[in-house]
mmCIF file of C-alpha atoms and ligand atoms in Angstrom:
data_model
loop_
_atom_site.group_PDB
_atom_site.id
_atom_site.type_symbol
_atom_site.label_atom_id
_atom_site.label_comp_id
_atom_site.label_asym_id
_atom_site.label_seq_id
_atom_site.Cartn_x
_atom_site.Cartn_y
_atom_site.Cartn_z
ATOM 1 C CA MET L 26 0.049 0.060 -0.082
ATOM 2 C CA TYR L 27 2.826 2.697 0.877
ATOM 3 C CA GLN L 28 4.345 2.351 -2.056
ATOM 4 C CA GLU L 29 1.451 2.783 -4.151
ATOM 5 C CA THR L 30 0.950 5.800 -1.957
ATOM 6 C CA ALA L 31 4.351 7.098 -2.520
ATOM 7 C CA GLU L 32 4.047 6.863 -6.569
ATOM 8 C CA LYS L 33 0.640 8.785 -5.917
ATOM 9 C CA LEU L 34 2.572 11.366 -4.075
ATOM 10 C CA LEU L 35 5.129 11.755 -6.695
ATOM 11 C CA SER L 36 2.814 12.325 -9.405
ATOM 12 C CA PHE L 37 0.662 14.972 -7.340
ATOM 13 C CA ILE L 38 4.060 16.818 -6.665
ATOM 14 C CA LYS L 39 5.143 16.729 -10.449
ATOM 15 C CA LYS L 40 1.886 18.123 -11.537
ATOM 16 C CA SER L 41 2.101 20.865 -8.855
ATOM 17 C CA PRO L 42 4.985 22.794 -9.744
ATOM 18 C CA THR L 43 4.227 26.017 -7.726
ATOM 19 C CA ALA L 44 1.538 26.483 -5.097
ATOM 20 C CA PHE L 45 -1.120 27.924 -7.692
ATOM 21 C CA GLN L 46 -0.856 24.191 -9.710
ATOM 22 C CA ALA L 47 -0.745 22.449 -6.120
ATOM 23 C CA VAL L 48 -3.697 23.988 -5.209
ATOM 24 C CA GLU L 49 -5.456 23.422 -8.509
ATOM 25 C CA GLU L 50 -4.718 19.752 -8.444
ATOM 26 C CA MET L 51 -6.677 19.719 -5.263
ATOM 27 C CA ARG L 52 -9.278 21.871 -6.569
ATOM 28 C CA GLN L 53 -9.715 19.289 -9.504
ATOM 29 C CA ARG L 54 -9.644 16.380 -7.373
ATOM 30 C CA PHE L 55 -12.482 17.730 -4.907
ATOM 31 C CA LEU L 56 -14.495 18.498 -7.876
ATOM 32 C CA ARG L 57 -14.319 15.291 -9.457
ATOM 33 C CA GLN L 58 -15.535 13.792 -5.764
ATOM 34 C CA ASP L 59 -18.542 16.245 -6.153
ATOM 35 C CA PHE L 60 -17.594 18.912 -3.887
ATOM 36 C CA GLN L 61 -19.187 22.049 -4.274
ATOM 37 C CA GLU L 62 -16.891 25.166 -4.994
ATOM 38 C CA LEU L 63 -17.822 28.286 -2.930
ATOM 39 C CA LYS L 64 -16.523 31.888 -3.902
ATOM 40 C CA GLU L 65 -15.542 34.053 -1.170
ATOM 41 C CA GLU L 66 -17.150 37.078 -2.790
ATOM 42 C CA GLU L 67 -20.755 35.049 -2.956
ATOM 43 C CA HIS L 68 -23.525 34.060 -0.550
ATOM 44 C CA TRP L 69 -22.904 30.499 1.096
ATOM 45 C CA GLU L 70 -25.542 28.171 1.324
ATOM 46 C CA ILE L 71 -24.544 25.126 3.192
ATOM 47 C CA ALA L 72 -26.256 21.793 3.961
ATOM 48 C CA PRO L 73 -25.418 18.747 6.771
ATOM 49 C CA GLY L 74 -23.625 15.638 4.784
ATOM 50 C CA ARG L 75 -22.571 17.828 1.879
ATOM 51 C CA SER L 76 -18.632 18.772 1.369
ATOM 52 C CA TYR L 77 -17.440 22.293 0.125
ATOM 53 C CA PHE L 78 -14.230 23.813 -0.629
ATOM 54 C CA VAL L 79 -13.122 27.780 -1.120
ATOM 55 C CA THR L 80 -9.493 28.942 -2.426
ATOM 56 C CA ARG L 81 -8.039 32.508 -1.969
ATOM 57 C CA ASN L 82 -5.525 34.075 -4.457
ATOM 58 C CA SER L 83 -5.805 30.575 -6.097
ATOM 59 C CA SER L 84 -2.974 29.908 -3.899
ATOM 60 C CA ALA L 85 -4.745 28.653 -0.808
ATOM 61 C CA ILE L 86 -7.529 26.365 -0.331
ATOM 62 C CA ILE L 87 -9.869 25.196 2.349
ATOM 63 C CA ALA L 88 -12.084 22.069 1.971
ATOM 64 C CA PHE L 89 -14.458 20.942 4.576
ATOM 65 C CA THR L 90 -17.237 18.429 5.221
ATOM 66 C CA ILE L 91 -20.736 18.796 7.243
ATOM 67 C CA PRO L 92 -21.652 15.718 8.981
ATOM 68 C CA GLN L 93 -25.150 14.388 8.701
ATOM 69 C CA LYS L 94 -26.249 15.055 11.928
ATOM 70 C CA PRO L 95 -25.038 18.196 13.907
ATOM 71 C CA VAL L 96 -21.678 17.945 15.587
ATOM 72 C CA TYR L 97 -19.939 21.694 16.293
ATOM 73 C CA LYS L 98 -16.523 20.864 16.654
ATOM 74 C CA PHE L 99 -14.013 21.507 13.814
ATOM 75 C CA HIS L 100 -11.319 18.796 13.137
ATOM 76 C CA ILE L 101 -8.591 20.729 11.010
ATOM 77 C CA ILE L 102 -5.389 19.784 9.511
ATOM 78 C CA ALA L 103 -3.467 23.015 8.188
ATOM 79 C CA SER L 104 -0.356 22.563 5.789
ATOM 80 C CA HIS L 105 1.326 24.908 3.293
ATOM 81 C CA SER L 106 1.264 24.907 -0.677
ATOM 82 C CA ASP L 107 4.770 27.023 -1.202
ATOM 83 C CA SER L 108 8.161 26.013 -1.061
ATOM 84 C CA PRO L 109 11.295 27.952 -1.412
ATOM 85 C CA ALA L 110 12.376 28.989 -4.891
ATOM 86 C CA PHE L 111 13.344 31.849 -6.924
ATOM 87 C CA LYS L 112 10.809 34.251 -8.370
ATOM 88 C CA ILE L 113 11.275 35.589 -11.641
ATOM 89 C CA LYS L 114 11.458 39.580 -11.725
ATOM 90 C CA GLU L 115 9.744 42.195 -13.724
ATOM 91 C CA ASN L 116 11.575 42.837 -16.948
ATOM 92 C CA PRO L 117 12.960 39.251 -16.553
ATOM 93 C CA GLU L 118 15.536 39.533 -19.563
ATOM 94 C CA ILE L 119 19.390 40.023 -19.115
ATOM 95 C CA SER L 120 21.598 39.873 -22.037
ATOM 96 C CA VAL L 121 25.209 39.138 -21.637
ATOM 97 C CA GLU L 122 27.539 40.239 -24.011
ATOM 98 C CA ASN L 123 25.767 39.165 -27.313
ATOM 99 C CA ALA L 124 26.475 35.661 -26.132
ATOM 100 C CA TYR L 125 23.606 34.679 -23.660
ATOM 101 C CA VAL L 126 20.239 35.629 -22.128
ATOM 102 C CA LYS L 127 19.690 34.872 -18.684
ATOM 103 C CA LEU L 128 16.727 35.712 -16.540
ATOM 104 C CA ASN L 129 16.649 38.103 -13.353
ATOM 105 C CA VAL L 130 15.256 36.488 -10.244
ATOM 106 C CA GLU L 131 14.965 37.108 -6.802
ATOM 107 C CA LYS L 132 14.872 34.660 -3.663
ATOM 108 C CA TYR L 133 11.793 33.464 -2.146
ATOM 109 C CA GLY L 134 12.189 32.087 0.961
ATOM 110 C CA GLY L 135 15.215 30.500 2.811
ATOM 111 C CA MET L 136 16.517 27.676 1.054
ATOM 112 C CA LEU L 137 20.063 25.843 0.051
ATOM 113 C CA LEU L 138 21.501 27.663 -2.657
ATOM 114 C CA ALA L 139 23.804 24.932 -4.056
ATOM 115 C CA PRO L 140 21.215 22.288 -5.184
ATOM 116 C CA TRP L 141 19.653 24.473 -7.552
ATOM 117 C CA PHE L 142 22.692 24.826 -9.407
ATOM 118 C CA ASP L 143 23.476 22.236 -12.841
ATOM 119 C CA ARG L 144 20.262 20.779 -12.901
ATOM 120 C CA PRO L 145 17.200 21.331 -15.864
ATOM 121 C CA LEU L 146 14.868 23.914 -14.421
ATOM 122 C CA SER L 147 11.795 25.503 -16.012
ATOM 123 C CA VAL L 148 8.992 28.135 -15.023
ATOM 124 C CA ALA L 149 5.712 28.055 -13.601
ATOM 125 C CA GLY L 150 3.147 30.253 -11.757
ATOM 126 C CA ARG L 151 0.159 32.350 -12.906
ATOM 127 C CA MET L 152 -0.197 35.224 -14.755
ATOM 128 C CA ILE L 153 -2.960 37.949 -15.172
ATOM 129 C CA VAL L 154 -3.956 38.577 -18.809
ATOM 130 C CA ARG L 155 -6.611 40.877 -20.761
ATOM 131 C CA GLU L 156 -8.962 38.824 -22.409
ATOM 132 C CA ASN L 157 -12.203 40.421 -24.200
ATOM 133 C CA GLY L 158 -11.781 43.494 -22.218
ATOM 134 C CA LYS L 159 -11.568 41.633 -18.707
ATOM 135 C CA LEU L 160 -8.609 40.655 -16.611
ATOM 136 C CA LYS L 161 -8.364 36.868 -16.284
ATOM 137 C CA GLU L 162 -6.096 34.382 -14.302
ATOM 138 C CA LYS L 163 -4.257 31.980 -16.357
ATOM 139 C CA LEU L 164 -2.180 29.179 -14.641
ATOM 140 C CA VAL L 165 1.286 28.600 -16.768
ATOM 141 C CA SER L 166 3.661 25.608 -16.377
ATOM 142 C CA ILE L 167 6.440 25.239 -19.088
ATOM 143 C CA ASP L 168 6.396 21.337 -18.811
ATOM 144 C CA ARG L 169 10.332 21.056 -20.475
ATOM 145 C CA ASP L 170 14.094 21.548 -19.532
ATOM 146 C CA LEU L 171 14.227 25.268 -20.266
ATOM 147 C CA LEU L 172 16.592 26.887 -17.743
ATOM 148 C CA LEU L 173 19.683 26.063 -16.013
ATOM 149 C CA ILE L 174 22.066 27.710 -13.773
ATOM 150 C CA PRO L 175 25.522 26.401 -14.537
ATOM 151 C CA SER L 176 28.286 26.755 -11.778
ATOM 152 C CA LEU L 177 31.580 28.030 -12.187
ATOM 153 C CA ALA L 178 34.163 25.674 -13.188
ATOM 154 C CA ILE L 179 36.812 24.340 -10.324
ATOM 155 C CA HIS L 180 39.472 25.766 -12.293
ATOM 156 C CA MET L 181 38.376 29.328 -11.896
ATOM 157 C CA ASN L 182 37.628 29.151 -8.159
ATOM 158 C CA ARG L 183 40.248 26.763 -6.428
ATOM 159 C CA GLU L 184 38.839 27.762 -2.886
ATOM 160 C CA VAL L 185 35.202 27.108 -3.660
ATOM 161 C CA ASN L 186 35.172 23.586 -1.596
ATOM 162 C CA GLU L 187 36.393 25.584 1.593
ATOM 163 C CA GLY L 188 33.071 27.404 1.662
ATOM 164 C CA TYR L 189 31.282 30.016 -0.593
ATOM 165 C CA LYS L 190 28.995 32.783 0.336
ATOM 166 C CA TYR L 191 26.741 32.481 -2.494
ATOM 167 C CA ASN L 192 25.248 36.161 -3.920
ATOM 168 C CA VAL L 193 21.718 35.624 -5.615
ATOM 169 C CA GLN L 194 22.067 38.745 -7.906
ATOM 170 C CA ASN L 195 25.343 37.626 -9.258
ATOM 171 C CA ASP L 196 25.586 33.569 -8.882
ATOM 172 C CA LEU L 197 22.228 32.346 -9.511
ATOM 173 C CA LEU L 198 20.957 33.881 -12.449
ATOM 174 C CA PRO L 199 19.541 31.089 -14.793
ATOM 175 C CA LEU L 200 20.731 30.647 -18.474
ATOM 176 C CA TYR L 201 17.787 31.095 -20.718
ATOM 177 C CA GLY L 202 19.162 30.978 -24.385
ATOM 178 C CA GLY L 203 21.541 32.011 -26.802
ATOM 179 C CA TYR L 204 21.729 35.425 -27.933
ATOM 180 C CA GLU L 205 19.231 35.023 -30.733
ATOM 181 C CA ALA L 206 16.933 33.982 -27.586
ATOM 182 C CA GLY L 207 16.651 37.749 -26.542
ATOM 183 C CA GLY L 208 13.265 39.381 -26.376
ATOM 184 C CA SER L 209 11.201 35.766 -26.458
ATOM 185 C CA PHE L 210 10.678 34.886 -22.887
ATOM 186 C CA MET L 211 7.280 36.553 -22.226
ATOM 187 C CA GLY L 212 6.335 35.693 -25.850
ATOM 188 C CA LEU L 213 6.874 32.163 -24.580
ATOM 189 C CA LEU L 214 4.612 32.321 -21.558
ATOM 190 C CA ALA L 215 2.094 34.220 -23.836
ATOM 191 C CA LYS L 216 2.266 31.138 -26.235
ATOM 192 C CA GLU L 217 1.788 28.644 -23.498
ATOM 193 C CA ALA L 218 -1.194 30.422 -21.851
ATOM 194 C CA ASP L 219 -2.617 31.345 -25.577
ATOM 195 C CA VAL L 220 -2.972 35.006 -25.241
ATOM 196 C CA ARG L 221 -1.093 38.135 -26.534
ATOM 197 C CA GLU L 222 2.385 38.824 -25.003
ATOM 198 C CA ASP L 223 0.803 42.572 -24.673
ATOM 199 C CA ASP L 224 -1.937 41.132 -22.750
ATOM 200 C CA ILE L 225 -0.063 39.757 -19.815
ATOM 201 C CA LEU L 226 -0.675 42.519 -17.352
ATOM 202 C CA GLY L 227 0.964 40.657 -14.240
ATOM 203 C CA HIS L 228 2.413 37.790 -13.145
ATOM 204 C CA ASP L 229 3.950 35.540 -10.601
ATOM 205 C CA LEU L 230 6.402 33.052 -11.771
ATOM 206 C CA PHE L 231 8.817 30.756 -10.235
ATOM 207 C CA LEU L 232 11.604 28.568 -11.210
ATOM 208 C CA TYR L 233 10.794 25.257 -10.424
ATOM 209 C CA CYS L 234 13.053 22.097 -10.825
ATOM 210 C CA ARG L 235 12.685 19.357 -13.156
ATOM 211 C CA THR L 236 14.328 16.399 -11.717
ATOM 212 C CA PRO L 237 11.699 13.491 -11.224
ATOM 213 C CA GLY L 238 10.673 12.102 -8.144
ATOM 214 C CA THR L 239 12.143 8.639 -7.462
ATOM 215 C CA ILE L 240 11.916 5.801 -5.029
ATOM 216 C CA TRP L 241 15.612 4.426 -4.053
ATOM 217 C CA GLY L 242 18.030 2.932 -1.673
ATOM 218 C CA ALA L 243 18.871 -0.782 -1.168
ATOM 219 C CA GLN L 244 15.314 -1.624 -0.600
ATOM 220 C CA GLY L 245 13.400 1.222 -2.056
ATOM 221 C CA GLU L 246 13.111 2.509 1.291
ATOM 222 C CA PHE L 247 13.614 6.539 0.349
ATOM 223 C CA ILE L 248 11.941 8.849 -1.741
ATOM 224 C CA SER L 249 13.245 11.778 -3.226
ATOM 225 C CA SER L 250 11.851 14.760 -5.094
ATOM 226 C CA PRO L 251 11.397 18.554 -4.944
ATOM 227 C CA ARG L 252 8.905 20.278 -2.844
ATOM 228 C CA LEU L 253 8.257 17.276 -0.328
ATOM 229 C CA ASP L 254 8.166 20.212 2.290
ATOM 230 C CA ASP L 255 5.054 20.422 2.413
ATOM 231 C CA LEU L 256 3.419 18.985 -0.419
ATOM 232 C CA GLN L 257 3.893 15.676 1.258
ATOM 233 C CA CYS L 258 1.895 16.940 4.248
ATOM 234 C CA ALA L 259 -0.733 18.708 2.112
ATOM 235 C CA PHE L 260 -0.987 15.550 -0.128
ATOM 236 C CA SER L 261 -1.428 13.405 3.373
ATOM 237 C CA SER L 262 -4.163 15.493 4.703
ATOM 238 C CA MET L 263 -6.008 15.703 1.570
ATOM 239 C CA GLU L 264 -5.699 11.957 1.033
ATOM 240 C CA GLY L 265 -6.748 11.165 4.541
ATOM 241 C CA PHE L 266 -9.674 13.661 4.252
ATOM 242 C CA LEU L 267 -11.227 12.241 1.076
ATOM 243 C CA ARG L 268 -10.615 8.433 2.765
ATOM 244 C CA ALA L 269 -12.313 9.255 5.776
ATOM 245 C CA GLY L 270 -15.596 8.883 4.484
ATOM 246 C CA ARG L 271 -18.318 9.629 7.257
ATOM 247 C CA LYS L 272 -17.243 12.383 9.635
ATOM 248 C CA GLU L 273 -18.363 13.385 12.938
ATOM 249 C CA SER L 274 -17.126 16.396 13.280
ATOM 250 C CA ILE L 275 -16.357 19.721 10.624
ATOM 251 C CA ALA L 276 -13.691 17.861 8.852
ATOM 252 C CA VAL L 277 -11.452 20.875 7.424
ATOM 253 C CA HIS L 278 -8.344 20.548 5.057
ATOM 254 C CA CYS L 279 -6.296 23.599 4.868
ATOM 255 C CA VAL L 280 -3.855 24.377 2.728
ATOM 256 C CA LEU L 281 -2.019 27.936 3.344
ATOM 257 C CA ASP L 282 0.255 29.795 1.399
ATOM 258 C CA ASN L 283 3.694 32.005 2.015
ATOM 259 C CA GLU L 284 4.934 29.741 4.890
ATOM 260 C CA GLU L 285 8.193 30.096 3.792
ATOM 261 C CA VAL L 286 8.181 33.937 3.399
ATOM 262 C CA GLY L 287 6.515 34.262 7.152
ATOM 263 C CA SER L 288 2.777 33.352 6.280
ATOM 264 C CA THR L 289 1.658 37.461 6.446
ATOM 265 C CA THR L 290 -0.267 37.515 3.556
ATOM 266 C CA LYS L 291 -3.686 37.410 2.669
ATOM 267 C CA GLN L 292 -3.599 33.531 1.647
ATOM 268 C CA GLY L 293 -1.149 32.826 4.780
ATOM 269 C CA ALA L 294 -1.366 31.263 7.964
ATOM 270 C CA ALA L 295 -1.624 35.077 9.416
ATOM 271 C CA SER L 296 -4.268 35.828 7.252
ATOM 272 C CA THR L 297 -7.883 35.840 8.208
ATOM 273 C CA PHE L 298 -8.727 33.151 5.541
ATOM 274 C CA LEU L 299 -8.992 30.002 7.988
ATOM 275 C CA LYS L 300 -10.828 32.009 10.827
ATOM 276 C CA ASP L 301 -13.271 34.152 7.835
ATOM 277 C CA THR L 302 -13.909 30.377 6.673
ATOM 278 C CA LEU L 303 -14.988 28.705 9.727
ATOM 279 C CA LYS L 304 -16.885 31.761 10.945
ATOM 280 C CA ARG L 305 -18.774 31.423 7.845
ATOM 281 C CA ILE L 306 -19.608 27.793 8.060
ATOM 282 C CA ASN L 307 -20.613 28.463 11.773
ATOM 283 C CA ALA L 308 -23.014 31.449 10.052
ATOM 284 C CA ALA L 309 -24.518 29.445 7.325
ATOM 285 C CA LEU L 310 -25.076 26.469 9.888
ATOM 286 C CA GLY L 311 -27.364 29.596 11.694
ATOM 287 C CA ARG L 312 -25.272 29.312 14.844
ATOM 288 C CA THR L 313 -24.183 32.349 16.766
ATOM 289 C CA PHE L 314 -20.943 34.232 17.276
ATOM 290 C CA GLU L 315 -21.171 32.797 20.687
ATOM 291 C CA GLU L 316 -21.700 29.405 19.661
ATOM 292 C CA TYR L 317 -18.787 29.990 16.905
ATOM 293 C CA LEU L 318 -16.637 30.704 20.032
ATOM 294 C CA MET L 319 -18.181 27.419 21.925
ATOM 295 C CA THR L 320 -16.960 25.589 18.683
ATOM 296 C CA LEU L 321 -13.431 26.770 18.331
ATOM 297 C CA ALA L 322 -12.714 25.765 22.460
ATOM 298 C CA GLY L 323 -14.089 22.218 21.617
ATOM 299 C CA SER L 324 -11.904 22.010 18.325
ATOM 300 C CA PHE L 325 -8.801 20.592 17.662
ATOM 301 C CA MET L 326 -6.100 21.696 14.637
ATOM 302 C CA VAL L 327 -3.036 19.576 13.322
ATOM 303 C CA SER L 328 -0.243 21.981 12.120
ATOM 304 C CA ALA L 329 1.644 19.636 9.676
ATOM 305 C CA ASP L 330 4.525 20.598 8.165
ATOM 306 C CA ASN L 331 7.845 18.126 7.624
ATOM 307 C CA ALA L 332 10.381 17.507 10.447
ATOM 308 C CA HIS L 333 14.274 17.039 10.269
ATOM 309 C CA ALA L 334 15.087 13.421 10.622
ATOM 310 C CA LEU L 335 18.452 12.331 12.037
ATOM 311 C CA HIS L 336 20.970 12.923 9.307
ATOM 312 C CA PRO L 337 23.560 10.207 8.489
ATOM 313 C CA ASN L 338 26.473 12.530 8.132
ATOM 314 C CA TYR L 339 25.563 14.949 10.879
ATOM 315 C CA THR L 340 24.242 13.011 13.738
ATOM 316 C CA SER L 341 25.451 15.604 16.212
ATOM 317 C CA LYS L 342 22.732 17.848 14.690
ATOM 318 C CA THR L 343 19.847 16.295 16.427
ATOM 319 C CA ASP L 344 18.604 16.301 20.209
ATOM 320 C CA PRO L 345 20.614 13.497 21.930
ATOM 321 C CA VAL L 346 17.172 11.705 22.662
ATOM 322 C CA ASN L 347 14.676 12.533 20.148
ATOM 323 C CA ARG L 348 15.830 11.811 17.006
ATOM 324 C CA PRO L 349 13.216 11.116 14.161
ATOM 325 C CA LEU L 350 14.078 8.353 11.771
ATOM 326 C CA LEU L 351 12.731 7.929 8.380
ATOM 327 C CA ASN L 352 10.294 5.434 8.121
ATOM 328 C CA LYS L 353 9.492 5.452 11.748
ATOM 329 C CA GLY L 354 6.193 7.156 11.604
ATOM 330 C CA VAL L 355 4.735 10.959 12.127
ATOM 331 C CA VAL L 356 7.068 13.283 13.935
ATOM 332 C CA ILE L 357 5.205 15.602 17.123
ATOM 333 C CA LYS L 358 7.225 18.747 16.928
ATOM 334 C CA TYR L 359 8.093 20.416 20.520
ATOM 335 C CA ASN L 360 9.449 23.767 21.091
ATOM 336 C CA ALA L 361 9.325 25.201 24.439
ATOM 337 C CA ASN L 362 9.505 28.845 23.118
ATOM 338 C CA GLN L 363 6.091 27.746 21.113
ATOM 339 C CA LYS L 364 7.432 28.320 17.505
ATOM 340 C CA TYR L 365 5.879 24.721 17.565
ATOM 341 C CA CYS L 366 2.538 25.000 19.431
ATOM 342 C CA THR L 367 2.253 21.469 20.690
ATOM 343 C CA ASP L 368 1.736 20.971 24.399
ATOM 344 C CA GLY L 369 1.198 18.180 27.164
ATOM 345 C CA VAL L 370 -2.682 18.384 25.857
ATOM 346 C CA SER L 371 -2.366 18.705 22.038
ATOM 347 C CA ALA L 372 0.582 16.069 22.266
ATOM 348 C CA ALA L 373 -1.553 13.364 24.312
ATOM 349 C CA VAL L 374 -4.604 14.308 21.957
ATOM 350 C CA PHE L 375 -2.238 13.436 18.808
ATOM 351 C CA LYS L 376 -0.589 10.258 20.342
ATOM 352 C CA ASP L 377 -3.906 9.102 21.241
ATOM 353 C CA ILE L 378 -5.024 9.448 17.769
ATOM 354 C CA CYS L 379 -1.878 7.805 16.190
ATOM 355 C CA ALA L 380 -2.978 4.902 18.668
ATOM 356 C CA GLN L 381 -6.441 4.642 17.080
ATOM 357 C CA ALA L 382 -4.714 4.610 13.396
ATOM 358 C CA GLU L 383 -2.223 2.116 14.600
ATOM 359 C CA ILE L 384 0.800 4.135 13.235
ATOM 360 C CA PRO L 385 3.969 4.891 15.154
ATOM 361 C CA TYR L 386 4.738 8.591 16.377
ATOM 362 C CA GLN L 387 8.152 9.928 16.801
ATOM 363 C CA THR L 388 9.249 13.317 18.836
ATOM 364 C CA PHE L 389 11.494 15.958 17.720
ATOM 365 C CA VAL L 390 13.154 18.590 19.771
ATOM 366 C CA ASN L 391 15.598 20.726 18.293
ATOM 367 C CA ARG L 392 19.029 20.651 20.412
ATOM 368 C CA SER L 393 19.150 23.314 22.913
ATOM 369 C CA ASP L 394 22.055 25.396 21.647
ATOM 370 C CA MET L 395 20.056 25.395 17.983
ATOM 371 C CA ALA L 396 17.389 27.828 17.015
ATOM 372 C CA GLY L 397 15.607 25.932 14.765
ATOM 373 C CA GLY L 398 13.053 26.425 12.110
ATOM 374 C CA SER L 399 8.985 27.498 12.835
ATOM 375 C CA THR L 400 6.065 27.041 11.053
ATOM 376 C CA LEU L 401 2.309 27.711 10.307
ATOM 377 C CA GLY L 402 0.432 26.567 13.550
ATOM 378 C CA ASN L 403 1.263 29.365 16.314
ATOM 379 C CA ILE L 404 0.782 31.676 13.713
ATOM 380 C CA SER L 405 -2.758 30.517 12.457
ATOM 381 C CA ASN L 406 -3.658 30.267 16.469
ATOM 382 C CA THR L 407 -3.325 34.458 16.617
ATOM 383 C CA GLN L 408 -6.344 34.434 14.167
ATOM 384 C CA ALA L 409 -8.505 31.413 15.249
ATOM 385 C CA ALA L 410 -7.135 29.986 18.949
ATOM 386 C CA ILE L 411 -7.263 26.180 18.622
ATOM 387 C CA ASN L 412 -5.737 23.341 20.649
ATOM 388 C CA THR L 413 -2.809 22.521 18.071
ATOM 389 C CA VAL L 414 -0.385 20.083 17.912
ATOM 390 C CA ASP L 415 2.835 20.393 15.093
ATOM 391 C CA ILE L 416 3.719 17.500 13.700
ATOM 392 C CA GLY L 417 5.444 16.702 10.501
ATOM 393 C CA LEU L 418 6.670 13.702 8.397
ATOM 394 C CA PRO L 419 10.674 13.155 8.856
ATOM 395 C CA GLN L 420 12.659 14.122 5.897
ATOM 396 C CA LEU L 421 16.468 15.366 5.124
ATOM 397 C CA ALA L 422 17.914 18.070 3.027
ATOM 398 C CA MET L 423 14.908 20.458 4.084
ATOM 399 C CA HIS L 424 14.607 23.637 1.852
ATOM 400 C CA SER L 425 16.942 22.071 -0.898
ATOM 401 C CA SER L 426 15.585 21.836 -4.369
ATOM 402 C CA TYR L 427 15.695 18.109 -3.961
ATOM 403 C CA GLU L 428 14.570 16.473 -0.731
ATOM 404 C CA THR L 429 14.462 13.206 0.765
ATOM 405 C CA ALA L 430 12.207 11.417 2.976
ATOM 406 C CA GLY L 431 10.631 7.850 3.997
ATOM 407 C CA VAL L 432 8.539 5.711 1.461
ATOM 408 C CA LYS L 433 6.447 4.504 4.260
ATOM 409 C CA ASP L 434 5.728 7.621 6.164
ATOM 410 C CA THR L 435 2.721 9.349 3.897
ATOM 411 C CA GLU L 436 0.628 6.436 4.686
ATOM 412 C CA ASP L 437 1.055 6.570 8.122
ATOM 413 C CA LEU L 438 0.133 10.476 8.211
ATOM 414 C CA ILE L 439 -3.116 9.636 5.759
ATOM 415 C CA LYS L 440 -3.904 6.868 8.357
ATOM 416 C CA ALA L 441 -3.643 9.535 11.131
ATOM 417 C CA ALA L 442 -5.541 11.934 9.179
ATOM 418 C CA GLN L 443 -8.445 9.781 8.811
ATOM 419 C CA VAL L 444 -8.516 9.430 12.285
ATOM 420 C CA VAL L 445 -8.877 13.524 12.820
ATOM 421 C CA PHE L 446 -11.292 14.031 10.309
ATOM 422 C CA ARG L 447 -13.326 11.115 11.228
HETATM 423 ZN ZN1 ZN M 13 7.589 23.727 5.397
#
């Protein structure tokens, strides 16, 4: 079962080069399952026993199911749709000495820069175009090897392996074509989107890594792919949500954008998107504001974002006792300073969920001399305060352009998600 799930995960990630395509993939999946799409700008009618979803900015999505008999509790799993990447700047082409055309890009999020060199890349995202006098959004993804960031040869910097400080503006601009390619980049995107170049009025376009995902290792125990953080959790949440069947709470699958840049956007965890959606569900069920607050107090959220596994070459970087391993189950993440919002209560609830799902769990805490990362749970809690646990799947090389995880763990999180949503 877990191999089939791992293959499905790779296929989902391949179709999701940016947050826009990831959300569109989920949107299409929900439509095929008879979910009704709600629009934020329209009135919501919702009924018991039905399933719905709503998107914001085309890069965040919240799907939910109302139980047949009224149970007023939200059971939420929140993950994120974005990954660190390079964003294409305005007026992207730069010509180099009548020899090359390269693209002007800037960094989106904090990533390992070295893994972006010397591998095929392409471009994807969304464009805003004028069509019949109206502005319209079009998703684009150039599905071929189009760009590459070449390294400087060792002969031209003999000291590079002693450590090198990358400068994004100087070192990481991708090569697009020979001199003759000048002036063609936006035209290429226009052709892909079937619009006139002049009609492209705005864009949010990113480089993405073309290296295909793979299952590998002595016994096929590892899975590597771009964007495992956090599409592995988003995918597991979606699968668990769809598999959960009859639900005895208001099940909420929530995938937010911009986690990699601090979540403070209209579609990020610091926004009102989740809170607005929960309030509207409450109102559409004919409930008062006080009843909304009562519902929140009895609700539970799982903030699902990948975790660091023990690294084979850097074992000393992991806490001496809490050492997550690949293929050993879902990781509960703790931090005394509440960068992870797990506390004694939410940890206990989640351990009980794992027991019901019959899956293993592990624990992660940073070494006490390392700051570590953060995620969306505590940020989301400032908008909608819900008892929350931070969890994730163990992985290596987080924020590389090509990350590695355990082949079995996705299936475990799906099983846990089924229990959360049931
Ligand atoms: Zn993440």
